[in-house]
XYZ file of C-alpha atoms in Angstrom:
693
model
C -102.933 -6.075 -27.039
C -105.240 -3.654 -28.251
C -104.127 -0.919 -30.570
C -100.932 1.524 -28.525
C -102.028 4.041 -31.799
C -103.584 7.061 -30.700
C -106.683 8.333 -32.499
C -107.222 10.843 -35.124
C -107.114 14.168 -34.305
C -110.222 15.265 -34.760
C -111.536 12.566 -32.233
C -109.297 11.805 -30.356
C -109.024 8.304 -27.947
C -106.511 7.814 -24.825
C -104.473 4.373 -25.810
C -104.972 1.265 -22.715
C -102.671 0.082 -21.311
C -102.409 -3.906 -21.307
C -103.318 -4.587 -17.792
C -100.732 -7.671 -16.652
C -101.470 -8.059 -13.406
C -99.461 -8.753 -10.910
C -99.532 -9.383 -6.852
C -97.935 -7.595 -3.928
C -98.162 -9.587 -0.687
C -96.402 -7.450 2.245
C -97.972 -7.251 6.668
C -100.991 -9.066 5.825
C -102.335 -6.705 2.427
C -102.209 -8.053 -1.246
C -102.237 -5.484 -4.100
C -102.893 -5.891 -7.471
C -101.098 -3.605 -9.812
C -102.127 -4.231 -13.306
C -99.644 -1.968 -14.869
C -95.794 -4.200 -12.483
C -94.602 -4.657 -16.898
C -93.897 -0.818 -17.595
C -91.460 -1.378 -15.356
C -89.557 -3.389 -18.245
C -87.873 -0.092 -20.999
C -86.600 -3.515 -22.673
C -90.484 -4.734 -23.567
C -91.159 -2.891 -26.498
C -95.034 -2.984 -25.687
C -94.114 -0.835 -22.794
C -91.808 2.293 -25.518
C -95.092 2.013 -27.511
C -97.361 2.776 -25.076
C -95.051 6.478 -24.001
C -94.935 7.013 -27.489
C -98.660 6.029 -27.692
C -99.465 8.980 -25.071
C -96.816 11.053 -26.132
C -99.607 10.921 -29.550
C -102.112 11.496 -27.751
C -101.580 14.143 -25.967
C -100.323 16.130 -29.123
C -103.229 15.230 -30.528
C -105.695 16.467 -28.040
C -103.662 19.641 -27.498
C -103.789 19.938 -31.953
C -105.666 23.121 -31.770
C -103.783 24.959 -29.161
C -100.594 24.425 -31.068
C -100.712 28.458 -32.149
C -100.921 28.950 -28.498
C -98.086 26.873 -27.797
C -95.742 29.213 -30.889
C -96.253 32.121 -30.021
C -95.856 32.209 -25.703
C -92.990 30.044 -27.197
C -91.381 33.486 -29.462
C -92.893 36.181 -26.696
C -90.666 33.781 -23.385
C -88.145 32.774 -26.132
C -88.264 37.392 -26.526
C -87.544 38.168 -24.023
C -83.791 37.053 -22.989
C -80.787 38.033 -23.896
C -79.356 35.281 -25.904
C -76.027 36.833 -26.498
C -75.488 36.759 -22.509
C -73.018 36.485 -21.059
C -71.885 35.583 -16.635
C -69.809 38.205 -14.609
C -66.145 36.716 -14.815
C -64.296 35.765 -10.928
C -60.816 35.382 -9.950
C -59.045 32.353 -10.055
C -55.418 32.712 -10.541
C -54.137 34.800 -13.161
C -57.645 33.873 -14.082
C -61.115 35.978 -14.771
C -63.535 32.378 -16.083
C -66.568 33.161 -17.501
C -69.473 31.006 -19.359
C -71.604 33.223 -22.407
C -74.005 32.139 -24.655
C -74.516 33.067 -28.143
C -76.844 34.234 -30.624
C -79.618 30.370 -31.937
C -77.637 28.425 -29.836
C -78.791 26.285 -26.747
C -75.727 26.791 -24.203
C -73.416 27.834 -23.052
C -69.428 28.423 -24.392
C -66.975 28.459 -20.765
C -65.020 30.572 -20.778
C -61.498 32.341 -18.966
C -58.863 35.168 -19.544
C -55.745 36.152 -17.858
C -55.666 39.208 -15.486
C -53.459 42.205 -16.385
C -50.608 44.127 -14.315
C -53.819 46.295 -14.186
C -56.248 43.556 -13.536
C -58.400 44.329 -15.895
C -58.981 41.588 -18.828
C -60.943 43.331 -21.553
C -58.210 43.346 -24.184
C -56.980 39.601 -23.314
C -57.270 36.644 -25.894
C -60.117 34.514 -24.778
C -59.516 30.153 -24.150
C -62.670 28.488 -24.837
C -61.903 25.664 -22.250
C -65.366 23.762 -23.432
C -67.796 25.022 -25.981
C -71.006 22.864 -24.453
C -72.997 23.228 -27.533
C -69.952 21.425 -29.407
C -70.198 18.853 -26.542
C -74.568 18.542 -27.168
C -73.306 17.799 -31.065
C -75.714 15.018 -31.939
C -77.369 14.213 -28.724
C -81.423 15.030 -27.349
C -79.027 15.945 -23.990
C -75.641 17.306 -23.194
C -75.019 18.846 -19.311
C -71.929 19.093 -17.720
C -71.581 18.162 -13.869
C -68.311 18.761 -12.569
C -65.506 21.735 -13.612
C -62.638 22.173 -11.712
C -59.146 23.397 -12.579
C -55.850 22.537 -11.458
C -54.701 24.887 -8.648
C -51.862 26.029 -11.367
C -54.498 26.427 -14.063
C -53.019 23.382 -16.487
C -55.393 20.632 -16.029
C -59.249 20.752 -16.886
C -61.050 17.403 -14.888
C -64.652 18.117 -16.078
C -67.387 15.694 -16.144
C -70.611 15.452 -18.425
C -73.846 13.503 -19.045
C -75.445 12.746 -22.274
C -78.541 10.786 -21.411
C -79.916 12.978 -18.971
C -80.012 9.421 -16.190
C -77.094 11.785 -14.618
C -74.988 10.169 -14.766
C -70.877 11.555 -15.422
C -68.749 10.518 -17.579
C -65.308 12.403 -15.405
C -62.268 13.511 -18.383
C -59.721 15.680 -17.937
C -58.177 18.238 -20.670
C -54.904 19.678 -21.483
C -55.813 24.020 -21.537
C -51.259 24.194 -23.107
C -52.835 21.723 -25.941
C -56.052 21.864 -25.742
C -56.557 18.063 -25.892
C -57.574 15.765 -23.860
C -56.576 12.807 -21.968
C -57.311 9.251 -22.298
C -58.184 9.545 -18.958
C -61.805 8.566 -18.890
C -63.760 7.520 -15.876
C -67.575 6.400 -15.575
C -70.130 7.417 -13.304
C -68.507 10.095 -11.443
C -70.052 12.467 -8.645
C -67.292 14.588 -7.787
C -64.022 15.401 -8.574
C -60.984 17.729 -6.148
C -56.850 17.941 -7.327
C -54.650 17.971 -5.277
C -52.138 20.932 -4.916
C -49.242 20.052 -7.364
C -51.430 19.201 -9.715
C -51.113 15.686 -10.995
C -53.283 14.251 -8.094
C -57.358 13.835 -8.820
C -59.653 12.957 -6.375
C -62.815 11.540 -7.384
C -65.660 9.523 -6.166
C -68.447 7.271 -8.216
C -71.672 5.208 -7.746
C -72.287 1.902 -7.316
C -74.027 0.751 -9.954
C -76.839 -0.907 -8.798
C -78.471 1.810 -6.924
C -76.519 5.259 -8.266
C -75.196 5.714 -4.496
C -71.959 8.219 -4.535
C -69.620 5.180 -2.627
C -66.044 4.716 -3.262
C -63.677 7.318 -3.298
C -60.339 7.088 -5.745
C -56.831 8.293 -5.944
C -55.691 8.890 -9.664
C -51.866 10.096 -11.003
C -51.618 11.505 -14.172
C -50.735 9.736 -16.526
C -50.762 6.625 -13.885
C -52.636 3.374 -15.805
C -54.784 3.496 -12.866
C -56.816 4.715 -9.079
C -56.372 3.447 -5.545
C -59.287 3.659 -4.122
C -59.056 5.590 -1.431
C -62.267 4.983 0.881
C -65.791 2.591 0.095
C -68.361 2.875 2.429
C -70.773 -0.172 2.802
C -73.700 1.401 4.641
C -77.094 1.653 1.787
C -78.051 5.302 3.116
C -74.781 7.049 2.950
C -72.765 8.725 -0.138
C -70.049 10.087 -0.025
C -68.757 13.342 -1.812
C -64.747 15.634 -1.874
C -63.603 18.511 -2.244
C -60.535 22.037 -1.839
C -60.928 24.284 1.127
C -61.310 27.736 -0.027
C -57.834 27.701 1.746
C -56.807 25.204 -0.569
C -55.083 24.044 2.415
C -57.403 20.630 3.204
C -58.014 18.076 0.955
C -62.482 17.305 2.791
C -63.647 13.658 2.240
C -67.134 14.247 3.436
C -69.764 11.152 3.813
C -73.407 11.416 4.140
C -76.809 10.604 4.772
C -80.162 11.721 5.129
C -79.845 12.883 9.079
C -76.136 12.337 9.610
C -72.908 12.610 8.653
C -69.175 12.675 9.007
C -66.276 14.296 7.649
C -62.244 13.494 7.026
C -59.889 15.832 6.119
C -56.146 15.591 3.986
C -54.004 17.715 3.836
C -53.876 18.820 0.031
C -50.160 19.131 -0.228
C -49.799 15.782 0.318
C -51.704 13.590 -1.574
C -50.529 10.122 -0.765
C -51.084 11.065 3.133
C -53.825 9.380 5.452
C -57.035 10.508 5.916
C -58.304 11.488 9.698
C -61.962 11.941 10.898
C -62.462 15.293 12.048
C -65.804 13.732 13.890
C -66.521 10.560 14.007
C -70.561 9.842 12.902
C -73.629 9.396 15.116
C -76.909 8.982 14.921
C -78.956 12.142 13.966
C -76.019 14.271 13.951
C -74.948 15.945 10.783
C -72.097 19.093 10.299
C -70.156 20.272 7.656
C -66.316 21.758 7.302
C -64.074 24.845 6.722
C -60.958 25.773 7.250
C -59.123 28.672 7.959
C -55.546 29.068 9.378
C -54.738 26.356 11.639
C -58.100 25.839 12.581
C -61.377 23.950 11.123
C -64.749 25.321 10.940
C -67.434 23.200 12.260
C -70.968 23.890 11.393
C -72.914 21.102 13.470
C -76.319 20.084 14.562
C -75.713 18.212 18.464
C -77.723 19.921 19.970
C -80.420 21.315 18.626
C -81.156 20.990 14.229
C -81.284 24.443 13.642
C -76.776 24.205 13.561
C -73.991 26.044 15.568
C -70.562 26.955 15.198
C -67.523 26.060 16.474
C -64.353 25.672 15.613
C -61.339 24.023 17.101
C -57.533 23.183 15.705
C -57.268 21.367 12.720
C -53.873 18.692 15.498
C -56.705 18.545 17.633
C -59.736 17.457 16.940
C -61.844 15.513 19.256
C -64.808 17.309 20.665
C -63.340 18.106 24.405
C -61.247 21.006 22.231
C -63.388 22.834 20.395
C -64.841 26.798 20.567
C -67.930 27.713 20.475
C -67.965 30.676 18.249
C -71.924 30.370 17.467
C -74.849 29.069 19.752
C -77.659 27.302 18.599
C -80.674 29.458 18.029
C -84.539 28.530 17.779
C -86.032 31.510 15.698
C -82.955 31.356 13.264
C -81.634 27.591 10.753
C -77.921 28.614 10.486
C -77.748 26.847 7.150
C -74.024 27.684 6.025
C -71.064 29.279 6.018
C -68.530 30.962 3.723
C -64.596 31.712 5.811
C -61.991 34.002 3.829
C -58.708 35.091 5.695
C -60.312 37.485 7.428
C -63.423 37.386 6.582
C -66.861 34.847 7.920
C -69.907 35.209 6.008
C -73.075 33.190 7.226
C -76.174 32.005 5.712
C -78.912 32.551 8.011
C -82.752 31.443 8.050
C -85.136 34.258 10.187
C -88.996 33.573 9.743
C -88.426 31.719 5.625
C -86.422 34.255 4.570
C -82.329 34.693 3.351
C -80.623 37.095 6.013
C -76.231 37.094 5.501
C -74.289 38.512 9.022
C -70.458 38.957 8.100
C -67.769 38.935 10.161
C -64.414 39.755 10.363
C -62.680 37.889 12.481
C -60.215 40.716 12.703
C -61.934 42.071 15.506
C -65.300 40.160 16.024
C -67.421 42.509 14.105
C -70.307 41.771 12.490
C -72.808 42.586 9.596
C -76.121 41.930 8.201
C -77.344 42.705 4.787
C -80.135 43.710 4.377
C -82.565 43.581 2.230
C -86.362 44.731 1.678
C -88.242 42.867 -0.450
C -91.201 40.604 1.617
C -90.073 37.404 -0.178
C -86.650 37.232 -2.708
C -84.039 34.596 -2.274
C -80.089 34.815 -2.299
C -77.628 32.950 -3.679
C -73.530 31.620 -3.641
C -71.876 33.356 -6.899
C -68.298 32.088 -7.130
C -66.007 33.317 -4.159
C -62.867 31.502 -5.253
C -60.225 33.370 -3.650
C -59.867 33.054 0.253
C -57.635 36.284 0.650
C -60.484 38.298 -0.420
C -62.811 40.929 0.998
C -65.449 41.600 -1.408
C -68.970 38.384 -0.928
C -70.535 38.168 -4.558
C -73.892 37.386 -4.310
C -76.985 37.466 -6.126
C -80.125 37.786 -5.474
C -83.492 37.456 -6.979
C -87.517 38.183 -6.033
C -90.781 37.465 -8.049
C -90.425 40.389 -9.778
C -87.105 41.785 -9.721
C -84.746 39.845 -11.968
C -81.185 37.233 -10.911
C -78.767 40.589 -9.992
C -75.368 39.983 -9.162
C -73.524 41.960 -6.103
C -69.702 42.690 -4.730
C -69.888 42.670 -1.131
C -67.352 44.780 0.528
C -67.272 43.205 3.026
C -64.631 45.969 4.827
C -66.452 48.709 3.490
C -69.713 47.387 3.405
C -69.904 48.579 -0.096
C -72.795 47.638 -2.636
C -71.462 46.958 -6.816
C -74.175 45.839 -8.656
C -72.734 43.980 -10.994
C -74.966 42.512 -13.313
C -78.626 42.783 -13.168
C -80.240 39.783 -15.834
C -81.791 41.641 -18.915
C -85.363 40.809 -19.815
C -86.008 42.380 -23.239
C -89.215 43.350 -24.334
C -91.069 45.407 -22.298
C -90.386 44.832 -18.934
C -91.182 47.036 -16.552
C -89.912 45.343 -12.647
C -92.490 48.268 -10.868
C -96.082 47.539 -12.799
C -95.870 44.115 -10.662
C -96.395 43.400 -6.543
C -94.570 40.460 -4.755
C -96.846 39.603 -1.082
C -95.735 37.042 1.534
C -99.460 35.565 3.785
C -99.103 33.607 6.491
C -101.936 31.095 6.431
C -103.511 29.222 8.875
C -103.490 25.504 8.859
C -105.930 22.636 10.500
C -103.189 22.372 13.331
C -103.041 26.698 14.076
C -99.654 25.842 12.440
C -98.915 29.670 9.741
C -97.467 28.087 6.761
C -96.594 31.350 4.634
C -96.674 31.762 0.989
C -95.299 33.996 -1.413
C -97.351 36.336 -4.205
C -96.760 38.128 -6.943
C -98.725 39.642 -9.720
C -98.910 42.574 -12.168
C -100.740 45.559 -10.289
C -103.282 46.306 -12.588
C -105.033 42.977 -13.968
C -105.441 42.625 -10.826
C -109.542 43.130 -10.251
C -111.859 43.061 -6.585
C -112.726 39.260 -7.528
C -110.931 35.918 -7.627
C -108.281 35.419 -10.110
C -106.633 32.899 -12.267
C -103.638 31.521 -10.047
C -100.437 28.584 -10.380
C -100.016 27.936 -6.978
C -96.581 26.140 -6.392
C -96.044 23.045 -3.740
C -92.654 21.398 -3.230
C -92.153 20.090 0.703
C -89.623 17.270 1.021
C -85.912 16.485 2.649
C -85.708 19.740 4.272
C -85.397 22.003 0.593
C -86.219 25.358 0.920
C -88.238 26.111 -2.155
C -87.603 30.188 -2.616
C -89.151 32.005 -4.316
C -87.948 32.947 -7.318
C -88.559 35.447 -10.884
C -89.503 34.133 -14.424
C -88.805 36.170 -17.603
C -91.498 33.530 -19.108
C -93.890 33.125 -15.856
C -94.352 37.133 -17.650
C -96.560 35.158 -19.532
C -98.589 34.053 -17.006
C -98.342 37.997 -14.482
C -99.590 39.881 -17.506
C -101.979 37.746 -18.616
C -103.534 38.468 -14.940
C -103.231 34.493 -13.196
C -101.457 36.097 -10.014
C -98.692 33.410 -9.052
C -98.360 31.431 -5.025
C -95.921 28.709 -3.892
C -97.027 27.580 -0.598
C -94.225 26.715 1.675
C -95.682 24.044 3.020
C -94.126 21.529 5.871
C -90.836 18.855 4.856
C -89.384 21.944 3.487
C -86.238 23.716 5.035
C -88.848 26.811 4.694
C -88.676 27.151 7.655
C -85.652 25.286 9.210
C -85.295 22.248 9.792
C -87.790 22.370 12.556
C -90.280 23.187 9.766
C -88.304 19.641 7.594
C -89.187 17.237 11.084
C -92.707 18.184 11.300
C -92.598 17.354 7.642
C -91.029 13.850 6.635
C -91.477 9.634 8.075
C -95.174 9.732 10.374
C -95.485 13.746 10.231
C -95.279 13.265 6.366
C -99.185 14.090 6.088
C -98.226 17.965 6.988
C -96.892 18.128 4.096
C -99.998 17.583 1.980
C -103.450 19.555 4.464
C -101.081 22.480 4.901
C -101.234 22.686 0.650
C -104.869 22.264 0.388
C -105.506 24.214 3.806
C -103.652 27.484 1.833
C -104.733 26.387 -1.153
C -108.837 27.098 1.167
C -106.866 29.961 2.984
C -106.363 31.737 -0.333
C -110.135 30.536 -1.859
C -111.683 32.648 2.396
C -109.311 35.325 0.312
C -110.597 35.922 -2.354
C -107.275 35.797 -4.017
C -109.266 32.588 -6.383
C -111.499 30.189 -6.631
C -110.874 26.606 -6.779
C -112.492 26.899 -10.688
C -109.661 28.769 -11.171
C -106.587 27.526 -9.457
C -104.421 25.038 -11.283
C -101.500 23.904 -9.190
C -98.086 22.594 -10.013
C -94.850 20.435 -8.473
C -92.151 18.529 -9.225
C -90.404 15.159 -7.971
C -91.500 15.059 -4.331
C -93.241 18.157 -5.208
C -95.209 15.952 -8.153
C -96.326 13.227 -5.495
C -97.825 16.608 -3.687
C -99.964 17.196 -6.763
C -101.199 13.821 -6.250
C -101.718 13.223 -3.333
C -103.705 16.438 -2.744
C -106.114 15.587 -6.212
C -106.866 12.224 -4.887
C -107.732 13.860 -1.174
C -109.669 17.385 -2.605
C -109.846 16.952 -5.951
C -112.859 19.274 -6.006
C -110.656 22.409 -5.185
C -108.392 22.447 -8.177
C -109.641 22.872 -11.769
C -106.099 21.615 -13.502
C -103.225 20.041 -11.881
C -98.949 20.141 -13.842
C -97.358 16.615 -11.614
C -93.840 17.243 -13.447
C -91.312 13.386 -12.770
C -94.192 13.428 -10.219
C -93.367 10.675 -7.137
C -96.692 8.688 -7.460
C -95.780 5.294 -7.177
C -94.439 5.794 -3.625
C -95.439 2.949 -1.879
C -94.030 0.250 -4.274
C -90.514 2.816 -5.297
C -90.181 2.457 -1.294
C -90.245 -1.439 -0.970
C -87.486 -2.165 -3.667
C -84.469 -2.256 -1.900
C -82.835 -2.587 -5.771
C -83.820 0.967 -6.373
C -81.408 4.288 -6.804
C -81.576 6.250 -3.635
C -84.186 3.562 -1.817
C -83.106 2.887 1.401
C -81.047 6.714 2.024
C -85.210 7.426 1.831
C -85.926 5.741 4.645
C -84.935 8.088 6.918
C -86.682 10.747 4.955
C -90.368 8.496 3.607
C -90.065 6.143 6.453
C -89.036 1.703 5.467
C -92.194 -0.123 4.768
C -90.609 -2.661 5.384
C -91.778 -1.720 9.366
C -95.419 -2.745 9.445
C -95.912 0.897 11.076
C -93.197 2.946 8.963
C -96.024 0.386 5.649
C -98.693 1.580 7.008
C -97.903 6.546 6.587
C -96.261 5.368 3.803
C -100.054 3.276 2.222
C -102.049 6.016 3.640
C -100.953 9.040 1.212
C -99.589 6.821 -1.282
C -101.265 8.108 -4.617
C -100.585 4.784 -6.581
C -102.700 2.783 -4.061
C -105.166 6.119 -3.389
C -106.542 6.686 -6.539
C -110.704 6.620 -6.481
C -113.358 6.063 -9.066
C -114.096 10.022 -8.171
C -113.782 13.028 -10.536
C -110.517 14.102 -10.824
C -109.282 18.049 -12.262
C -107.806 18.752 -15.562
C -104.093 16.936 -15.420
C -101.287 17.161 -17.075
C -98.422 14.690 -15.802
C -94.875 15.116 -17.618
C -91.570 12.921 -18.042
C -88.218 11.697 -18.595
C -87.650 8.008 -19.955
C -84.392 8.368 -18.911
C -85.988 9.542 -15.398
C -82.727 8.469 -12.929
C -84.272 10.057 -9.567
C -88.547 8.567 -10.079
C -88.304 6.211 -12.643
C -91.127 7.029 -15.926
C -93.192 4.292 -14.781
C -93.871 5.838 -11.473
C -96.152 8.638 -13.679
C -96.723 6.310 -16.008
C -98.954 3.043 -14.271
C -100.244 6.437 -12.017
C -101.920 7.212 -15.388
C -102.671 4.546 -16.274
C -104.680 2.620 -13.682
C -106.671 6.657 -12.871
C -107.830 6.015 -16.677
C -109.491 3.388 -15.040
C -110.885 4.671 -12.506
C -111.940 8.354 -13.008
C -115.793 9.576 -13.254
C -115.845 12.752 -15.511
C -114.374 14.129 -18.694
C -111.565 16.091 -18.549
C -108.110 15.808 -19.829
C -106.164 13.373 -18.411
C -102.401 13.597 -20.232
C -98.848 11.686 -19.786
C -95.351 13.244 -21.818
C -92.735 11.404 -21.528
C -89.576 12.720 -23.282
C -87.832 10.353 -24.688
C -84.461 11.748 -24.509
C -83.573 13.375 -21.348
C -83.783 12.970 -17.660
C -84.760 14.028 -14.047
C -84.673 17.828 -15.192
C -86.262 17.735 -18.904
C -84.106 19.542 -22.144
C -80.798 20.832 -21.411
C -81.194 22.822 -24.284
C -81.851 26.456 -23.402
C -85.058 26.791 -25.961
C -86.239 22.994 -25.598
C -86.869 23.777 -22.157
C -88.931 27.347 -22.552
C -90.712 25.082 -25.435
C -91.374 23.275 -22.677
C -93.256 25.915 -20.663
C -94.507 26.524 -23.039
C -96.589 23.593 -23.311
C -98.467 23.783 -20.252
C -98.569 27.097 -19.739
C -100.872 26.628 -23.104
C -102.282 23.755 -21.267
C -102.686 25.485 -18.189
C -104.476 29.377 -19.611
C -106.370 26.808 -21.835
C -108.681 24.807 -18.752
C -108.316 28.579 -16.988
C -111.007 30.138 -19.596
C -107.716 32.418 -20.811
C -106.719 32.458 -24.710
C -103.776 34.121 -26.714
């Protein structure tokens, strides 16, 4: 085996991964995979190789360490470290989270609501101190956090590795003691109204697919299996309606679903089906009074809204509330005793529409920036006239509003503070539409600092995703100011495959049409160059997960178009992964990418799979990032990709692989650790763009 230790920082030499060829034959093609062995995490050579790559990356970037440190301190200096969330009401308490100066994780708390509705003078009860949970660990994340209806018990789950494998526990909030109850691989939790019965779902040990629903009574030794989903395309979930009238058991794949329901005050009762699953039909359910409200795409991809009596859920009893609209996607609903809030998307932008269910009058909440995003905040109480939502744009920090649905009065509750000399008026946002090669207009969102925007091509950071029907909505980042203040234009390409323009936009970038995602991104990059925003030698691109797949494909197709690529937890060994049904998520993903066991669908994926299409050609500078405990995109995909690319690339530009040995798909869990990772990325990219400290 060759020496895997990196050379001295004065002349770093990339490590060499040993070749151990494995032949993979299907559909008449034999692919030789020299690095298949990297899948074995227990092989000491695997860990040695990852650590050698980390050492090499550290050596190459050693001259940038002062710049990285300066960026980190600059970004940390914008954060109000002792910040807190806006409290929300639930069953006699205000719940909130807060940070303390210098600490990485939040502290989750509550205070009782006073007779006058206030809370400030009440004694604080700490429910979970995530800093204490993280003590001695490199990673800590809280998943589920559900307080029982009587306020006595807290069911919570934690992941201590980053593998997104959660342990469920129950805490007695009266005594502060943990019950002996422990359950592993828990994916969702809901309480019955008796506050003694807990429903939870668990994942399969082999595939990490959420496949079983369980019932547990506090104090009992065991659990009762309520349902096991055998179809490997489907995952399961459980939740309690805001009305607290019903428990819902959601069963869904990427293209179809089914919802079962149970009266929340009858936990030992029989679960019933709202509507049997049908191919290509997805739906969600909420409850109000004696009716279920159903958001469903049975008549078209953009969904319609119907309601039906709880006592008669057959389709013949459905009453249409809102028909399918070709130009508006109904993304979700929030249902209250007297009001309905619809989450819609029009030409790529969110909107909120409020309906007073007492008289049917509807109105939209207006927003005036060219690109922004909305988020649902905690709206825990069913009998409320106030709707809380979050708003942000690329130049407006995250903002929480309370909107009185009856009076239409909006109250700003909190805008995330940005310390220092931040002034949003210095920054400008734009929304462009750039024609793809087939004539389809692709939206692009941009932000830049006005006084740093010259007449010529600027350094530009272009981000993309484009998968699973997930909109790549814009967001504010105080850390990103370190780019904008140095003259970088930041852009987001809303390419096909995401849900940015509704479900049809998703359909146009998946399965046989997946190549549209990649060509859209290239066409957007070329369009930005043609319009004078940037130039190829000033263009950085970035994407993570499925966006990392995007990075791998476009770097293969048009390497000369980009100066530097940042590829985070990239899905770059697409073909091999989709051929391995034993891996987490694979079978369920057949409805997104295709099933390569079928010849035609093998051809779809083979045409773009980055690992299989690497070529002997020059490439841009590339930074590839992964985590050892990633359960969504296994570490070996980026590791194999880098190892093979090293043998093929014909240029001298840097190629770095950085593996976080103590995290998962989302990277570091601590807020300062995460900021340190961003500072590393920024230092690398800014240096390649010729921008120093």
